[in-house]
XYZ file of C-alpha atoms in Angstrom:
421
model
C -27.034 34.673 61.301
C -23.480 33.389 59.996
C -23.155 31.329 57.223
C -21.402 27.668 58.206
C -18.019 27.320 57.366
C -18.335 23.919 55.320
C -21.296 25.557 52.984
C -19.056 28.896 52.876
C -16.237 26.878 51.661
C -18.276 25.112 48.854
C -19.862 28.775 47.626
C -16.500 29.948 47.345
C -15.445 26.636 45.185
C -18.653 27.082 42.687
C -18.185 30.494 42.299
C -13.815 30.189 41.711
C -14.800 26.903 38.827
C -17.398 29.650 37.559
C -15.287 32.523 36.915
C -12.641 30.170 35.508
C -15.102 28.421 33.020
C -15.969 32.359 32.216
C -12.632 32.985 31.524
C -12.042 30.011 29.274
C -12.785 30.804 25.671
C -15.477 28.645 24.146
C -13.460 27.669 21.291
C -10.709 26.412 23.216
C -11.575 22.919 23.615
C -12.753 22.544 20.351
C -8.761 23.359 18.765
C -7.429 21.143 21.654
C -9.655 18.240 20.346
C -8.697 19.103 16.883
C -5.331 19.330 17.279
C -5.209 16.105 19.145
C -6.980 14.360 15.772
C -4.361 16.279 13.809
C -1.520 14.916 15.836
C -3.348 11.197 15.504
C -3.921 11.027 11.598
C -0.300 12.024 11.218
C 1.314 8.952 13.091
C -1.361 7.008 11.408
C -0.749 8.379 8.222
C 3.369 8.196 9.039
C 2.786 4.275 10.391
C 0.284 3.452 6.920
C 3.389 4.885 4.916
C 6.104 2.994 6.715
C 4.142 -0.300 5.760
C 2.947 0.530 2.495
C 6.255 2.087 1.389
C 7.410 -0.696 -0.774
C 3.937 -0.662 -2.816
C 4.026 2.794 -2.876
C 7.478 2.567 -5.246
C 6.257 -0.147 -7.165
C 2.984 2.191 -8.032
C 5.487 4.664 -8.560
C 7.763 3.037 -11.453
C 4.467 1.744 -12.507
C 3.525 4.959 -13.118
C 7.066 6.134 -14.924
C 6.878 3.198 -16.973
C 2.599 4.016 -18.119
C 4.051 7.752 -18.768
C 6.990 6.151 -20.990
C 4.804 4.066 -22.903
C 1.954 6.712 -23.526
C 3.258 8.541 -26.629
C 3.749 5.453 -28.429
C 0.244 3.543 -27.609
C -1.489 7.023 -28.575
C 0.162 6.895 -31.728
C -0.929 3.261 -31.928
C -4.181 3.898 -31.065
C -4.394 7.061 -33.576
C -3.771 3.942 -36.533
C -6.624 1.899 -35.797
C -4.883 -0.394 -32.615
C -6.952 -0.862 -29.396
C -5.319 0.894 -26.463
C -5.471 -2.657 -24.689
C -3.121 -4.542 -27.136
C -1.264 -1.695 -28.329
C -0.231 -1.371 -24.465
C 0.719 -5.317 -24.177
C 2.349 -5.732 -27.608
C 4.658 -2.940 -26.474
C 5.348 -4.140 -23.068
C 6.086 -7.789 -24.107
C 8.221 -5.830 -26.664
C 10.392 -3.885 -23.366
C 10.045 -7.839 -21.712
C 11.842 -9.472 -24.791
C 14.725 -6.751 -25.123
C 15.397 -6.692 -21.865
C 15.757 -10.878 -21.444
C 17.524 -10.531 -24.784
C 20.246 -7.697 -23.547
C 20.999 -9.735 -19.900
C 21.343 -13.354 -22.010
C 23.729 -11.787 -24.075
C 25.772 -10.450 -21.335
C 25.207 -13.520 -19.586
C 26.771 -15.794 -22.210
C 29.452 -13.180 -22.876
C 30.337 -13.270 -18.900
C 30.025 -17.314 -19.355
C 32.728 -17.340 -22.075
C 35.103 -15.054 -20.235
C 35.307 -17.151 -17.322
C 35.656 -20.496 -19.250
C 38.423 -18.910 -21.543
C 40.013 -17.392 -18.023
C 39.473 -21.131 -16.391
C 41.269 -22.457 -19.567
C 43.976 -20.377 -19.668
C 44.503 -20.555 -15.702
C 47.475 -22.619 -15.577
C 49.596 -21.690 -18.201
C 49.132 -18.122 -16.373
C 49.689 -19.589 -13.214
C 52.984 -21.333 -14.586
C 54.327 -17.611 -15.877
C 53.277 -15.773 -12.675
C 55.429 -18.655 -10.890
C 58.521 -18.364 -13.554
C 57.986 -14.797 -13.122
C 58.365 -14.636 -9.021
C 61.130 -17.250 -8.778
C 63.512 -14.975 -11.288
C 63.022 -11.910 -9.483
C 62.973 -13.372 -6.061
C 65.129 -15.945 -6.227
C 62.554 -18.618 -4.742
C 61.815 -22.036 -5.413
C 58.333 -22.263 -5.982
C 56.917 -25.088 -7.876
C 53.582 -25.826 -9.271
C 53.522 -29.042 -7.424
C 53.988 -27.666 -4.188
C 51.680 -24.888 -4.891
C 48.930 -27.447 -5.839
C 49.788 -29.328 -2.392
C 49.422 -26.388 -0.762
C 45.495 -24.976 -2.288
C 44.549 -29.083 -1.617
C 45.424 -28.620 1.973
C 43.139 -25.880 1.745
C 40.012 -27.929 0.732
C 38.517 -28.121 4.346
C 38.164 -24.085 4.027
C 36.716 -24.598 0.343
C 34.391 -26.630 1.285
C 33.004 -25.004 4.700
C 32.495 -22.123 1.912
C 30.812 -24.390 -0.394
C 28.445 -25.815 2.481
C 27.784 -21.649 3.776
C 27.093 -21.383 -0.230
C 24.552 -23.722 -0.451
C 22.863 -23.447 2.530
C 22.023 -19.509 1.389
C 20.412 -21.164 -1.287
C 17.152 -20.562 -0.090
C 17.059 -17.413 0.908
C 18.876 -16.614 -2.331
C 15.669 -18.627 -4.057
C 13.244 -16.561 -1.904
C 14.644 -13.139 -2.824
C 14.640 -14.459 -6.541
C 10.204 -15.128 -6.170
C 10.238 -11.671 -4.145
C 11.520 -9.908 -7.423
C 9.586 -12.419 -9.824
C 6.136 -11.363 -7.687
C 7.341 -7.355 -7.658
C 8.306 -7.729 -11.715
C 4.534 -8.733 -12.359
C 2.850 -6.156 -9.714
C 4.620 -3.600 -11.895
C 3.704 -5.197 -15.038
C 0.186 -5.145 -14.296
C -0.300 -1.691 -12.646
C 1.617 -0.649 -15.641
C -1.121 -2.308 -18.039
C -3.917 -0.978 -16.323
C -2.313 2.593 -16.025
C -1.853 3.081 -19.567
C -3.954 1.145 -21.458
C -6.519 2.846 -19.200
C -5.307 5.968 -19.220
C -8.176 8.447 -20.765
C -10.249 6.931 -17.805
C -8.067 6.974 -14.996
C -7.276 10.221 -15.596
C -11.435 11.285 -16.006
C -11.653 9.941 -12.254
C -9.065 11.845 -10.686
C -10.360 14.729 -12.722
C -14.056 14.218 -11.671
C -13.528 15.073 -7.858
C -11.496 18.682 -8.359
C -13.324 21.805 -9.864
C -12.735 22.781 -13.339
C -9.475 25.131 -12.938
C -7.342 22.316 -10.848
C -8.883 20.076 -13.694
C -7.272 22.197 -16.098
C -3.566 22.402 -14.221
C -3.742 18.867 -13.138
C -4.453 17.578 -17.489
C -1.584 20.110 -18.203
C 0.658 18.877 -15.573
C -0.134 15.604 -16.711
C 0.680 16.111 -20.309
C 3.816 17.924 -19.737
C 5.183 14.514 -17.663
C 4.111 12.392 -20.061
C 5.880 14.334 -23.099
C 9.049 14.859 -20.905
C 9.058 10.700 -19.998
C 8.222 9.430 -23.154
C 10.803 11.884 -24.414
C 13.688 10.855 -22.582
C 13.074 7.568 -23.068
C 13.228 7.386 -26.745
C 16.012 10.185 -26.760
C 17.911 7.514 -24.766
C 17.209 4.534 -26.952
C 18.289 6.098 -29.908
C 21.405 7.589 -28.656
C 22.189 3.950 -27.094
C 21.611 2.460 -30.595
C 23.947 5.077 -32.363
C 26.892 4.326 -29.528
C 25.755 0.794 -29.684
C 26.952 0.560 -33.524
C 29.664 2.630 -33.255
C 31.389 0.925 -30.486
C 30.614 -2.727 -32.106
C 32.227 -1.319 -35.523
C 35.578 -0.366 -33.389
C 35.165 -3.595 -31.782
C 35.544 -5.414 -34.873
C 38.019 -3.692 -35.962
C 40.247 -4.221 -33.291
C 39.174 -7.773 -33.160
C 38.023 -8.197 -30.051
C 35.985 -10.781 -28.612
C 32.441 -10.379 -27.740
C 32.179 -7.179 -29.274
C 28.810 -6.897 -29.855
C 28.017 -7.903 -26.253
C 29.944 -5.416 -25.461
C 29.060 -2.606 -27.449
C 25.245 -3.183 -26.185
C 26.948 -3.004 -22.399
C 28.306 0.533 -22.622
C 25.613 1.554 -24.976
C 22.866 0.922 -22.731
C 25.248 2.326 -19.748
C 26.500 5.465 -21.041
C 22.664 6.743 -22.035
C 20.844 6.017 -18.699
C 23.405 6.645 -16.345
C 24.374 10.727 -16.984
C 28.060 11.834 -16.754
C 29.786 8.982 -15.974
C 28.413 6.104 -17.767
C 30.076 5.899 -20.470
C 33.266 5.980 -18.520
C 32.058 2.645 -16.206
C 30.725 0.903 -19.445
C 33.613 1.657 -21.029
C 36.068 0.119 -18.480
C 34.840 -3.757 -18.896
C 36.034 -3.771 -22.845
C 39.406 -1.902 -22.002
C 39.221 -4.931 -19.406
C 38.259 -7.495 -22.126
C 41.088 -6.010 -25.168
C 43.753 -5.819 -21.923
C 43.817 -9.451 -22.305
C 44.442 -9.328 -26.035
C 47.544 -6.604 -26.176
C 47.671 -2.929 -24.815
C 47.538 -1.352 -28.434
C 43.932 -2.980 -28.648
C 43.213 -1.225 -25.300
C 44.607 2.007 -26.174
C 42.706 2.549 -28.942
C 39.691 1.488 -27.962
C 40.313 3.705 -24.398
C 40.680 6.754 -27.126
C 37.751 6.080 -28.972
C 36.014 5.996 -26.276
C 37.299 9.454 -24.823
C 36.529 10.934 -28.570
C 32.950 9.535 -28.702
C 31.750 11.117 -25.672
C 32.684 14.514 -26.351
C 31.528 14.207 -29.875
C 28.011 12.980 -28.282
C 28.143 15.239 -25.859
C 29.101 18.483 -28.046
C 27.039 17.269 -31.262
C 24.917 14.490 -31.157
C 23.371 14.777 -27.739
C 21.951 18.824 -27.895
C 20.316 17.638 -31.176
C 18.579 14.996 -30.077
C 17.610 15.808 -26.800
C 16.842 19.767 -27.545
C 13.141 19.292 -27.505
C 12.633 16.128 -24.648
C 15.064 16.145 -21.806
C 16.643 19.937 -21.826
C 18.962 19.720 -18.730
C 22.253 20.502 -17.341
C 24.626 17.485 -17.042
C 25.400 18.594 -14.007
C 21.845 18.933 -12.538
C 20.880 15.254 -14.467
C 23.580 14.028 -12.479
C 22.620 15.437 -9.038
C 19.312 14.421 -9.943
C 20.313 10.795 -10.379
C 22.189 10.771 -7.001
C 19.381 12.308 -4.757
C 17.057 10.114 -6.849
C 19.116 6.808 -5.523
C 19.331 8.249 -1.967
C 15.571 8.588 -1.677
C 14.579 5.593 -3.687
C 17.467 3.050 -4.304
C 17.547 2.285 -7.932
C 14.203 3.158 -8.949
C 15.286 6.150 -7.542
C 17.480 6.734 -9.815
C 15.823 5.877 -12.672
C 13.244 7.841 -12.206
C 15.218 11.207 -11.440
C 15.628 12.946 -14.919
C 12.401 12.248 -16.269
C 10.382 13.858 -12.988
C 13.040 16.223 -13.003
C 12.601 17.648 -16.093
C 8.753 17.433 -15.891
C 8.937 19.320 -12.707
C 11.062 22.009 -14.728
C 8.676 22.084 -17.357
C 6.114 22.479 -15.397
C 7.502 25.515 -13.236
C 8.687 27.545 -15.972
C 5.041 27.847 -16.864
C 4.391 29.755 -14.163
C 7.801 31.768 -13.454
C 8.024 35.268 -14.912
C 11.158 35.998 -16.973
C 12.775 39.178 -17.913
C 15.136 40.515 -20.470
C 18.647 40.305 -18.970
C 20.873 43.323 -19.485
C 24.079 43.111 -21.353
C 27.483 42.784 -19.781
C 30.121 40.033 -19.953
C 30.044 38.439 -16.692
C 26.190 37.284 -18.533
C 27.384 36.783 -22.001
C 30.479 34.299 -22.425
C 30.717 35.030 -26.267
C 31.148 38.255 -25.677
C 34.752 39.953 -26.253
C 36.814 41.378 -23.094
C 37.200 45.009 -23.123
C 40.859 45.909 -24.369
C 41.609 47.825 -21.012
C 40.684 45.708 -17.390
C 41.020 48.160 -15.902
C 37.348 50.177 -14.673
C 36.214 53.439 -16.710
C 37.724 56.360 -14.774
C 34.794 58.781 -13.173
C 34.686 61.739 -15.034
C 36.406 64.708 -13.135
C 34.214 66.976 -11.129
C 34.439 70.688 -11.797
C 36.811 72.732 -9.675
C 35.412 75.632 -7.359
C 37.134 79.367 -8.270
C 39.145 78.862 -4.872
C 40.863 75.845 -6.410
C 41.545 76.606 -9.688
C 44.624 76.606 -11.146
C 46.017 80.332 -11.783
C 45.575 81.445 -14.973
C 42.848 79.282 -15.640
C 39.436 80.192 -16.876
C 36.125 79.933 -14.374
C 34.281 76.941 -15.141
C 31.158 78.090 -17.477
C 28.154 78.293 -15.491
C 24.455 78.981 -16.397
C 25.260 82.749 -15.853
C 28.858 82.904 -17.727
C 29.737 84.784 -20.767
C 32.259 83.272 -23.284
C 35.491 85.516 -24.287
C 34.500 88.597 -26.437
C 31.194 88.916 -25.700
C 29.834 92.108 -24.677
C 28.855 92.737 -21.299
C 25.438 92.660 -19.762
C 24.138 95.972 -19.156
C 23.488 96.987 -15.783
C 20.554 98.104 -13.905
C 21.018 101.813 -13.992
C 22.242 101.792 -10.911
């Protein structure tokens, strides 16, 4: 009796579906299902780090400014001083320098643009004398007043635009009055509660990751703390230097000025003491150009005498890095981050060279002088000629003796005897 075609068809169905699900290995849908939660926490994870990026940097100079701050609140708390108030006395400390170093720049930029205001028209007057005898125009202040009044309706649509950013210039001021304090406080908390914070992170890893993470730890906050003290004191020493040139020159503002490339030159590697320097060559320009020359020379001789003597001293044992890396640092540091970006670049630089050298195995390098630069050049450039390989008997010269072998007898010795034969 034949089998109907309908129940035929649905055998042949159950038993294709079988052989596929026996084909099918069992942990297949188990790594698709995985891979599908692997695929999900990343653009959650990716999403949760686009909004959270900008307290992610403030927890992150937080954390740069805790690691500055440590050496000096251990040594604090080694004398007797609670970690709590050793920790806020030295942060009010930063607070009060800081306010003090922008008020004095501030009043400094106030006075130059009053003295400039002041002195406007009797410039104006000579840049007018000064165009009429070489161009043979007519130009007179009057007219030149008649024409900047006719000009008022542009001044004051400017004026109107001015004020009505106002606001959002007020709002952006709050914004980085609320971010100041978020740092301040995560800063607080991070050092002055340091030996704990760091006894929680260490109580969820097992004893050998304890141990790397403590050393890791110890090496950033020697390198941070070093660099920033390293810098202070080499922006005090310019600081003085510059402000004793500056008075004797007689230049205005000098001391305002000597704090502006002091502070410049030491946290901005390379170049900063080249754009500090350029706003008092600005500032003496006005006074004469023999002021401005010599305080442009002194300023080319006092870099190279930090950098070639006073800089390797101080910095041998905190910040020991190539300019030339410290300044690619700070630029990959400001393209990632902005300018916390770049202030944090040499210090977690040189921690994370600290840190590797630990762990990578050196060896003795041999001498030659492409690896030693003191080294003297040899008196001939030219390469060491190969020594000259021994000619066969068929090429010798005639008259010239075989080549001594193992088996050869020198002149005048007797001969060998012979077998007998």
């Amino acid at each position: 009796m034949t089998t109907p075609a309908p129940k035929r068809a649905a055998a042949d169905t159950a038993a294709t579906s079988g052989a596929v699900r026996e084909s099918m290995p069992p942990w297949l849908p188990k790594a698709v299902a995985l891979v599908l939660c692997a695929v999900a926490a990343l653009v959650a994870g990716w999403w949760l780090f686009v909004q959270l990026q900008g307290l992610l940097v403030l927890i992150l100079v937080s954390l740069f400014l805790a690691l500055a701050l440590e050496p000096a609140v251990n040594w604090l708390h080694q004398h007797g001083v609670p970690r709590g108030p050793a920790t806020a006395a030295l942060m009010l400390g930063g607070t009060a320098a800081t306010l003090a170093f922008f008020s004095i720049l501030g009043s400094m930029l106030v006075g130059q643009v009053l003295a400039l205001v002041g002195e406007l028209p009797e410039m104006t007057g000579a840049v007018l004398n000064w165009i009429n005898s070489t161009f043979r125009t007519r130009i007179s202040p009057t007219g030149l007043l008649t024409e900047v009044s006719s000009a008022s309706g542009l001044i004051q649509s400017y004026a109107n635009s001015v004020l009505e950013n106002v606001w959002g210039a007020g709002t952006t001021l709050l914004i980085g009055l609320f971010n100041g304090l978020t740092i301040a406080l995560f800063t607080f908390y991070l050092c002055a509660d340091g030996p704990r914070f760091r006894r929680t992170i260490c109580s969820v890893l097992p004893p050998r990751t304890q141990a790397e993470v403590l050393r890791a730890w110890e090496i950033a906050i020697r390198k941070t703390g070093g660099f920033i003290y390293s810098r202070a004191l080499l922006a005090t020493a310019c600081t003085a230097a510059h402000y004793v040139v500056l008075i004797l020159l007689d230049i205005d503002y000098a001391f305002a000025l000597a704090l502006w490339i002091g502070v410049l030159s030491q946290f901005i590697p390379t170049v900063g003491t080249y754009i500090g320097g350029a706003l008092p060559v600005l500032v003496a320009l006005l006074q004469g150009p023999w002021p401005t020359l010599w305080i442009l020379l002194f300023i080319t001789v006092y870099q190279q005498f930090e950098n070639y003597l006073l800089q390797p001293r101080i910095t041998a044992l905190t910040l020991d890095m190539h300019p030339a890396v410290a300044f690619g640092s700070v630029i990959a540091g400001a393209a990632i981050l902005g300018p916390p970006g770049a202030l944090l670049a040499l210090p977690a630089g040189a921690s994370m060279q600290a840190f590797a050298s630990s762990y990578i195995r050196r060896y003795e390098v041999t001498e030659h002088p492409l690896v030693s630069p003191e080294a003297e050049a040899p008196a001939d450039d030219a390469p060491p000629e190969d020594p000259p390989e021994p000619s066969s008997p068929d090429t010798a010269e005639p008259g010239a003796a075989p080549p001594a072998g193992p088996g050869a007898r020198a002149a005048g010795d007797p001969e060998p005897a012979g077998d007998g034969a």
